[in-house]
mmCIF file of N, CA and C in Angstrom:
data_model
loop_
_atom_site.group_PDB
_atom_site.id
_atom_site.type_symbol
_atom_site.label_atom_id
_atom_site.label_comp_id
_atom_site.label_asym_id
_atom_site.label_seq_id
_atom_site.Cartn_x
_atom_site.Cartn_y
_atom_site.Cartn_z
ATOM 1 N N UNK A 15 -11.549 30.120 -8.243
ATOM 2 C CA UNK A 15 -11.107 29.860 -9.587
ATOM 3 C C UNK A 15 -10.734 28.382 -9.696
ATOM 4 N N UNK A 16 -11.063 27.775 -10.577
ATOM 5 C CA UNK A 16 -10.524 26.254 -11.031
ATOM 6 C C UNK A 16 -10.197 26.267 -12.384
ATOM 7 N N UNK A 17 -8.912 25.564 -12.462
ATOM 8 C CA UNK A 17 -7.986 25.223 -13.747
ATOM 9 C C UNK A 17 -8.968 24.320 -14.302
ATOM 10 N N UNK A 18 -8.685 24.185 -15.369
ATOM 11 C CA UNK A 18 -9.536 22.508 -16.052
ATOM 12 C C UNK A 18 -8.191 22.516 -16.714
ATOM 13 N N UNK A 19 -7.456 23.090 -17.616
ATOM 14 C CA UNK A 19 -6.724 22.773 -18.833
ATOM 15 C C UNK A 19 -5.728 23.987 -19.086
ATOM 16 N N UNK A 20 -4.923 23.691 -19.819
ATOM 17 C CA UNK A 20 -3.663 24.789 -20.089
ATOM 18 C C UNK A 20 -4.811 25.526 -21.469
ATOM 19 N N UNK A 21 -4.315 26.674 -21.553
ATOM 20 C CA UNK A 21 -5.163 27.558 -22.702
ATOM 21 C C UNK A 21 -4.286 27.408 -23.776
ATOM 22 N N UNK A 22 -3.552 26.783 -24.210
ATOM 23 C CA UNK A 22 -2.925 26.724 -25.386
ATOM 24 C C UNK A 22 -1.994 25.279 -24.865
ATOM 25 N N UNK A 23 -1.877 24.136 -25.939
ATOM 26 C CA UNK A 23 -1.670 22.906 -25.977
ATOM 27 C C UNK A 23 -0.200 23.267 -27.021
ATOM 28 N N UNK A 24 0.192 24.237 -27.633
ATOM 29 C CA UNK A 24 1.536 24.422 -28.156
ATOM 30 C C UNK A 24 2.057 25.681 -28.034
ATOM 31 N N UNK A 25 3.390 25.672 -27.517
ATOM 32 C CA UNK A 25 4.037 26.637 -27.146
ATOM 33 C C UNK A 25 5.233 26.852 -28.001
ATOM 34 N N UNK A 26 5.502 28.208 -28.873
ATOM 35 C CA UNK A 26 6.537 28.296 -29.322
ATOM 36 C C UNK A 26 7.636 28.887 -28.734
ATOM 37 N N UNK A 27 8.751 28.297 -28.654
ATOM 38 C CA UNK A 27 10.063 29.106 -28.268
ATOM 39 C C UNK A 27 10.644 30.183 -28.283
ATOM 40 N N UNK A 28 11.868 30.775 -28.013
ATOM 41 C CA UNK A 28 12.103 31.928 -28.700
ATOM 42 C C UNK A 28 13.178 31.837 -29.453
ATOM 43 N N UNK A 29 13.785 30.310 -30.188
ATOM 44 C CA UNK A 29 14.121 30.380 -31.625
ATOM 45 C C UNK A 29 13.162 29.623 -32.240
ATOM 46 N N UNK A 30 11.944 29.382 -32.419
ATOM 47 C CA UNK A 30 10.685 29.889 -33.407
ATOM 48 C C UNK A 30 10.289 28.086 -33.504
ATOM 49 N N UNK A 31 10.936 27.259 -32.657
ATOM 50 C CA UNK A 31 10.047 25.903 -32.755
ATOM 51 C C UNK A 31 9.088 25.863 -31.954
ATOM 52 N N UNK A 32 7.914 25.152 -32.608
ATOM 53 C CA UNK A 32 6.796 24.824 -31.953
ATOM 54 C C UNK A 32 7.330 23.866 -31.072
ATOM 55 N N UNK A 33 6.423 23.281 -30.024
ATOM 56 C CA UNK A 33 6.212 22.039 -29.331
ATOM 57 C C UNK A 33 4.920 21.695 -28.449
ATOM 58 N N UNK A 34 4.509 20.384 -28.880
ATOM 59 C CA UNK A 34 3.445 20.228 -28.148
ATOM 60 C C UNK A 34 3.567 19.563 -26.678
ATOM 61 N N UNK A 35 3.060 20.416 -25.904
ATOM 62 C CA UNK A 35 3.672 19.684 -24.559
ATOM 63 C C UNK A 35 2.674 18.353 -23.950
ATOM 64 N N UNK A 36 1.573 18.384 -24.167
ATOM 65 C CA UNK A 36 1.164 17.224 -24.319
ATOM 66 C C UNK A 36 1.361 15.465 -24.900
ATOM 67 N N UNK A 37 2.412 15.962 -25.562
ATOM 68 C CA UNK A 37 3.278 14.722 -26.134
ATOM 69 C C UNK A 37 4.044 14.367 -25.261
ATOM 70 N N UNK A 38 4.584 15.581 -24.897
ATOM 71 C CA UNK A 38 5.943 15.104 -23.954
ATOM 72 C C UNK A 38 5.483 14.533 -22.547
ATOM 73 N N UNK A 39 4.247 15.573 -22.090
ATOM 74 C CA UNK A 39 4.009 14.881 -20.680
ATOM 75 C C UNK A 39 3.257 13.203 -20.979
ATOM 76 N N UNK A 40 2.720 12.825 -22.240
ATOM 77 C CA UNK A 40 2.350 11.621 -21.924
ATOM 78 C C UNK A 40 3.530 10.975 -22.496
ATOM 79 N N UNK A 41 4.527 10.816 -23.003
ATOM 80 C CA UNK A 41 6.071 9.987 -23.274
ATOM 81 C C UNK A 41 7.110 9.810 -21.606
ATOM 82 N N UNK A 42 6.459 11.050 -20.813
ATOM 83 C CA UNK A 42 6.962 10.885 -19.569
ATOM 84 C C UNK A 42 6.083 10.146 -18.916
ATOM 85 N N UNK A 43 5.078 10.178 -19.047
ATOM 86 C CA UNK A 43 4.126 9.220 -18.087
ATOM 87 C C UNK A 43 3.744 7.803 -17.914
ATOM 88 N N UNK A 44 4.742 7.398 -19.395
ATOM 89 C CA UNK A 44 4.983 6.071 -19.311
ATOM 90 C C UNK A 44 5.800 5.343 -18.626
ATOM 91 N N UNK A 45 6.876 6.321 -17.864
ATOM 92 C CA UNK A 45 7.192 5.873 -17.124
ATOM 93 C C UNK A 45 7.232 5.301 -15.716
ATOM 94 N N UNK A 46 7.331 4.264 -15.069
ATOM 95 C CA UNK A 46 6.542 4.022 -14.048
ATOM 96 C C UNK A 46 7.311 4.547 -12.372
ATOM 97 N N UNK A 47 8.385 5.527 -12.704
ATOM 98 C CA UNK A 47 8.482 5.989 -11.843
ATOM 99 C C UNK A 47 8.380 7.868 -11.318
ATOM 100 N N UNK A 48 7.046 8.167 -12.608
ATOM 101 C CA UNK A 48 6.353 9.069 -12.573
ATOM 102 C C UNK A 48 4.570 9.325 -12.130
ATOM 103 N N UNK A 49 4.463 9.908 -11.399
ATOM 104 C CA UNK A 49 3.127 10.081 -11.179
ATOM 105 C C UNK A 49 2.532 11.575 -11.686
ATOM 106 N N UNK A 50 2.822 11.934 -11.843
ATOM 107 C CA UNK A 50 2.435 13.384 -12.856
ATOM 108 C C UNK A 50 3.735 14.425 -12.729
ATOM 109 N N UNK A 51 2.754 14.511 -14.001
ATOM 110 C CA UNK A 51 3.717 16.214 -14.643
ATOM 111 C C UNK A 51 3.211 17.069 -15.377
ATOM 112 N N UNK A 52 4.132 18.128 -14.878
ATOM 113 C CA UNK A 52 3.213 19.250 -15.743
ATOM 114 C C UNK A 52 4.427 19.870 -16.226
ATOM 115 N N UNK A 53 4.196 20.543 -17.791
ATOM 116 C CA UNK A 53 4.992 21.065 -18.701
ATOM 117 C C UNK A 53 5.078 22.330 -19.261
ATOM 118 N N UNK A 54 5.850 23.852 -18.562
ATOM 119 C CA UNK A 54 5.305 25.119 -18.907
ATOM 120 C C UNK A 54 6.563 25.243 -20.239
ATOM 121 N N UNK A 55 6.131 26.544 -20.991
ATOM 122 C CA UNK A 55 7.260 27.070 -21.977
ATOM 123 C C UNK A 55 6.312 28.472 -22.419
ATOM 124 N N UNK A 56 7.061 28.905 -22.864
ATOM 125 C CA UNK A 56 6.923 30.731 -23.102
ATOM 126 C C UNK A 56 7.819 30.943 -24.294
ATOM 127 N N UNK A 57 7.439 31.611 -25.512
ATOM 128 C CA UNK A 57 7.737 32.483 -26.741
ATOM 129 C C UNK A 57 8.900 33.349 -26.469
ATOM 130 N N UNK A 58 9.869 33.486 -24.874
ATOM 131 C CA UNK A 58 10.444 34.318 -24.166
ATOM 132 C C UNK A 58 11.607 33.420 -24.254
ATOM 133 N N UNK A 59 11.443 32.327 -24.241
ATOM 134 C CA UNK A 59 12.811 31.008 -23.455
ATOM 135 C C UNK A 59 13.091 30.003 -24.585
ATOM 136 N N UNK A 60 14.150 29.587 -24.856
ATOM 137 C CA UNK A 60 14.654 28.504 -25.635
ATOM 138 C C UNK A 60 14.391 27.210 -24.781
ATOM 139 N N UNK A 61 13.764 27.261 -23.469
ATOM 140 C CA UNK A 61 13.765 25.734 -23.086
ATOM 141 C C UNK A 61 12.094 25.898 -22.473
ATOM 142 N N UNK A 62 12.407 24.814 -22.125
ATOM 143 C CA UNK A 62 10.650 24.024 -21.493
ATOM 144 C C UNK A 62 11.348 24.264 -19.514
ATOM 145 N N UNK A 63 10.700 23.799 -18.874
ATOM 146 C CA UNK A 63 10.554 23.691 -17.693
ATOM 147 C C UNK A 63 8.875 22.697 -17.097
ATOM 148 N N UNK A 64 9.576 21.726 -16.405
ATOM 149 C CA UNK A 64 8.783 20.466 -15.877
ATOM 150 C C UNK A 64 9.000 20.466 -14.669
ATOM 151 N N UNK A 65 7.806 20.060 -13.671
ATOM 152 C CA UNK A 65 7.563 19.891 -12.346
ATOM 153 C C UNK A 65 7.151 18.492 -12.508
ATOM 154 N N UNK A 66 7.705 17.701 -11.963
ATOM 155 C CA UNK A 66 7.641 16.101 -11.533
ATOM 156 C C UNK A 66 7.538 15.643 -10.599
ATOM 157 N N UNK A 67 6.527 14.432 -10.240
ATOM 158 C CA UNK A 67 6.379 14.378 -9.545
ATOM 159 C C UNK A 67 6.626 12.931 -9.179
ATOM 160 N N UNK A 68 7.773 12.453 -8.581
ATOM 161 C CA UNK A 68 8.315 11.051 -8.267
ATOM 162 C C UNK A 68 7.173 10.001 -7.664
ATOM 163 N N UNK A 69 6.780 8.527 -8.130
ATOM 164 C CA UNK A 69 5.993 7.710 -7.447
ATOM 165 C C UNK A 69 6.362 7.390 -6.100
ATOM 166 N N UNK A 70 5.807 7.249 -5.814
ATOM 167 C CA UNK A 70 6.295 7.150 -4.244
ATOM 168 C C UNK A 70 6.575 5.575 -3.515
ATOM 169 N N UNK A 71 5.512 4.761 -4.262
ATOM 170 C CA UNK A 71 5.597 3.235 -3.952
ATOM 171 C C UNK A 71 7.047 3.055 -5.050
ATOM 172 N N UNK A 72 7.265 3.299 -6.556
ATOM 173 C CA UNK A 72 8.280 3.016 -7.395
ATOM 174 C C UNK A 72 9.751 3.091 -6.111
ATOM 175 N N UNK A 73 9.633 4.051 -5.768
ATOM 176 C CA UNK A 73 10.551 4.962 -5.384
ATOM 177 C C UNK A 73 10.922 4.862 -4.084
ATOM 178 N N UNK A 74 10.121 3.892 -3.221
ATOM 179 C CA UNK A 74 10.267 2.975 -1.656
ATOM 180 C C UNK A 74 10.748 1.897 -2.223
ATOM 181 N N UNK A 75 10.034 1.263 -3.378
ATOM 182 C CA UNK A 75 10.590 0.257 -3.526
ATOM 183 C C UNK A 75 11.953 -0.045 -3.896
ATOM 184 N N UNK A 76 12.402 1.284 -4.788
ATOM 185 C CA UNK A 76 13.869 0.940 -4.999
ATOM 186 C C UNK A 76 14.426 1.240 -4.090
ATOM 187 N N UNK A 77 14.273 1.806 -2.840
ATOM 188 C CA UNK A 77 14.735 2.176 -1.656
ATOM 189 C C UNK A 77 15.240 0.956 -0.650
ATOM 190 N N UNK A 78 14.059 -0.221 -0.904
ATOM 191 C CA UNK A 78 14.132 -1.125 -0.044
ATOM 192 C C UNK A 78 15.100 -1.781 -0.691
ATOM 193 N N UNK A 79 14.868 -2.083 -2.200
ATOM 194 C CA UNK A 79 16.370 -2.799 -2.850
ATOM 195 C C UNK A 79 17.882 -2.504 -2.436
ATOM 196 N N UNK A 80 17.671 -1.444 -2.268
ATOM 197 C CA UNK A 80 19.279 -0.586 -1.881
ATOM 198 C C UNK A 80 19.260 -0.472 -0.709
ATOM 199 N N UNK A 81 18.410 -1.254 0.123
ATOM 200 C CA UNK A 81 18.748 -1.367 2.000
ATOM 201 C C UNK A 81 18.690 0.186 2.184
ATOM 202 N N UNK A 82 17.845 1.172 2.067
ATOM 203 C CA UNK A 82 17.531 2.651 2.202
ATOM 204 C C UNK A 82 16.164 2.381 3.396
ATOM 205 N N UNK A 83 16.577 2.846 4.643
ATOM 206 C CA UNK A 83 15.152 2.579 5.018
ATOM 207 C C UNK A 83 14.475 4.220 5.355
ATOM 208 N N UNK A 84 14.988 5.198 4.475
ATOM 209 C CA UNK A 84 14.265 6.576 4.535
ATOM 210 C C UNK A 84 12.896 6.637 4.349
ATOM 211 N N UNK A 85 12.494 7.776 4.664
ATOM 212 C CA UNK A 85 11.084 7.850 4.371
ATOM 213 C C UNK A 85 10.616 8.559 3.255
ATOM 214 N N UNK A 86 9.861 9.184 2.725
ATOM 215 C CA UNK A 86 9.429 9.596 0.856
ATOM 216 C C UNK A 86 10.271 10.814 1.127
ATOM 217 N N UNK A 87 9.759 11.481 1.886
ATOM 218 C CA UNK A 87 10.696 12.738 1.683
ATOM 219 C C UNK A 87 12.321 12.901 1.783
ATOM 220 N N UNK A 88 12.621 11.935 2.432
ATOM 221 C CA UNK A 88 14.004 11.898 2.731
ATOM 222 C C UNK A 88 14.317 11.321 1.556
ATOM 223 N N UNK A 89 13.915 10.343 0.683
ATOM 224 C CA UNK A 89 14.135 9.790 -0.680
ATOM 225 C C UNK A 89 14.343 10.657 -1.323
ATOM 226 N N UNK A 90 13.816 11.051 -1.588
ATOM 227 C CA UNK A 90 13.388 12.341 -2.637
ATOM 228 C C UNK A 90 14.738 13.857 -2.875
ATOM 229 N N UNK A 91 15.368 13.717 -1.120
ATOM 230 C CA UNK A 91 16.555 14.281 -0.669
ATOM 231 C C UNK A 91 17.474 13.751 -1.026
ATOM 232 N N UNK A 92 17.819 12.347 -1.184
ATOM 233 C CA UNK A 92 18.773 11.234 -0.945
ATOM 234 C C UNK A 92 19.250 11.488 -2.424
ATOM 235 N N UNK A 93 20.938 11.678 -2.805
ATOM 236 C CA UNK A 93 21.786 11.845 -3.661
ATOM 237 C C UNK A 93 21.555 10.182 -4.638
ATOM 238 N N UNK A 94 21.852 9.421 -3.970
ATOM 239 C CA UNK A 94 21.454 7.877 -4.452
ATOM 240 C C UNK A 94 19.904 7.837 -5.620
ATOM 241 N N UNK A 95 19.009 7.938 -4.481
ATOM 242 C CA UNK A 95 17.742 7.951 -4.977
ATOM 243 C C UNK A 95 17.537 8.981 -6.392
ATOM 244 N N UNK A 96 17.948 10.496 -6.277
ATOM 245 C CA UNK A 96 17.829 10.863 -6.808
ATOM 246 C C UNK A 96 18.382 11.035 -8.275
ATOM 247 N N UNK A 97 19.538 10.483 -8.055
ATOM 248 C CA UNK A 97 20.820 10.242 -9.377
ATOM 249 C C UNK A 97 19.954 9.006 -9.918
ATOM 250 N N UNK A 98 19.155 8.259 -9.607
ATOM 251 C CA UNK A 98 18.610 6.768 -9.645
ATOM 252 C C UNK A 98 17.125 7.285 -11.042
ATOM 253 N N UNK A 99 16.349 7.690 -10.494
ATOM 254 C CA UNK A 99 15.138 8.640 -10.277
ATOM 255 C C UNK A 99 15.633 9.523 -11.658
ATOM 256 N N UNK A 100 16.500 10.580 -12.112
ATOM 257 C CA UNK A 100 16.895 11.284 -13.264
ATOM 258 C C UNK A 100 17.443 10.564 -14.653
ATOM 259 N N UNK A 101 17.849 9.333 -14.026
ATOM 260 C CA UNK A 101 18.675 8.746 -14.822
ATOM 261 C C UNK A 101 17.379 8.027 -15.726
ATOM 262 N N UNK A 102 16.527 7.175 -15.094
ATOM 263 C CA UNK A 102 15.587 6.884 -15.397
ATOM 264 C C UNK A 102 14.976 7.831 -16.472
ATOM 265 N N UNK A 103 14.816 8.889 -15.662
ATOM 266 C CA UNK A 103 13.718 9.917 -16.903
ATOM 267 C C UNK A 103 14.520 10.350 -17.877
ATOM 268 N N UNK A 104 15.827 10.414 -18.095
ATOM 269 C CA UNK A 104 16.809 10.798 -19.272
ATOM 270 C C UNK A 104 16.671 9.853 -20.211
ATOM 271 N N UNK A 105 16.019 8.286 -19.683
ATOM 272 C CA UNK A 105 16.046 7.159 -20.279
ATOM 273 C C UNK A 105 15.388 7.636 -21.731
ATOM 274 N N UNK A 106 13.313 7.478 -20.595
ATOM 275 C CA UNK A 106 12.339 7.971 -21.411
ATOM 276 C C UNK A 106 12.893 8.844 -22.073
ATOM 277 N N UNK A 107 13.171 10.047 -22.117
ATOM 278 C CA UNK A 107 13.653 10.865 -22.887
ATOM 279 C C UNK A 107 14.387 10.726 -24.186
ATOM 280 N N UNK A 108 15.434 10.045 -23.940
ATOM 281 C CA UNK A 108 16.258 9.749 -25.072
ATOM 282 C C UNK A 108 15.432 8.333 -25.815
ATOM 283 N N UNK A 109 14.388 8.227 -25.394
ATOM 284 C CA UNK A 109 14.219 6.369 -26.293
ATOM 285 C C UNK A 109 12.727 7.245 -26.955
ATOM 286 N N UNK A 110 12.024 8.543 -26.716
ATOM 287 C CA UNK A 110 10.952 9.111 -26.942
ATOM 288 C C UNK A 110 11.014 10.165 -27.746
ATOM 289 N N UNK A 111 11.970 10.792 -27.581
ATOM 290 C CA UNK A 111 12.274 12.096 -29.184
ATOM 291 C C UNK A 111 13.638 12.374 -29.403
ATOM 292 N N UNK A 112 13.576 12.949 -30.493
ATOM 293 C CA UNK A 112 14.457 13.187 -31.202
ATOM 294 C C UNK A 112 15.129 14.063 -30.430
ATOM 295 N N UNK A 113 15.294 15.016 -30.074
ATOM 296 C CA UNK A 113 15.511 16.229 -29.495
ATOM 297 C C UNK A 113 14.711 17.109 -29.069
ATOM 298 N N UNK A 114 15.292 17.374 -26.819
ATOM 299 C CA UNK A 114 14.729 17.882 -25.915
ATOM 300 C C UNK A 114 16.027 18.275 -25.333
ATOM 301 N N UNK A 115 15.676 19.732 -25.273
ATOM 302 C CA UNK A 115 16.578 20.475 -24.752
ATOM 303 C C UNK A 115 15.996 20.600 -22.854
ATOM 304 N N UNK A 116 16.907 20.529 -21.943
ATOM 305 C CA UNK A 116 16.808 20.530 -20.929
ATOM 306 C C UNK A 116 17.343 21.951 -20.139
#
């Protein structure tokens, strides 16, 4: 079996807003310390749910700034890095829509 594409490009909630998740994953992808994402939601749930996937050069590099000499995975572990890394994407978030419930 091979994916090509999600079978439906808008998902409604279950208090009755649409959303297109394709908006959102490319407003996240402008950011440059994202390398993909993917965006599920269900007619069942009031929220979205995102799998992200941290750059890895972005994300050494701020490592090396902060004298971190971990390796990706240990980054990725690291309380620092990661408070660093969220804060960032709350950025995009708040400078990209109006309202996103998390």
């Amino acid at each position: 079996m091979k994916i090509i594409d999600r079978k439906k490009n808008i998902f409604k909630l279950s208090q009755g807003e649409y959303v297109a998740v394709e908006n959102i994953e490319s407003n996240y992808l402008q950011c440059p310390l994202i390398t993909s994402i993917w965006v599920y939601g269900n007619s069942f749930e009031s929220f979205l749910v995102a799998v992200v996937v941290p750059d890895k050069k972005a994300l050494e590099d701020w490592a090396a700034e902060h004298h971190l000499t971990d390796d990706f995975k240990s980054l990725c572990q690291n309380l620092k890095a990661s408070t660093f890394w969220m804060s960032s994407i709350v950025l995009v978030r708040s400078s990209n829509f109006e309202v996103l419930s998390c």
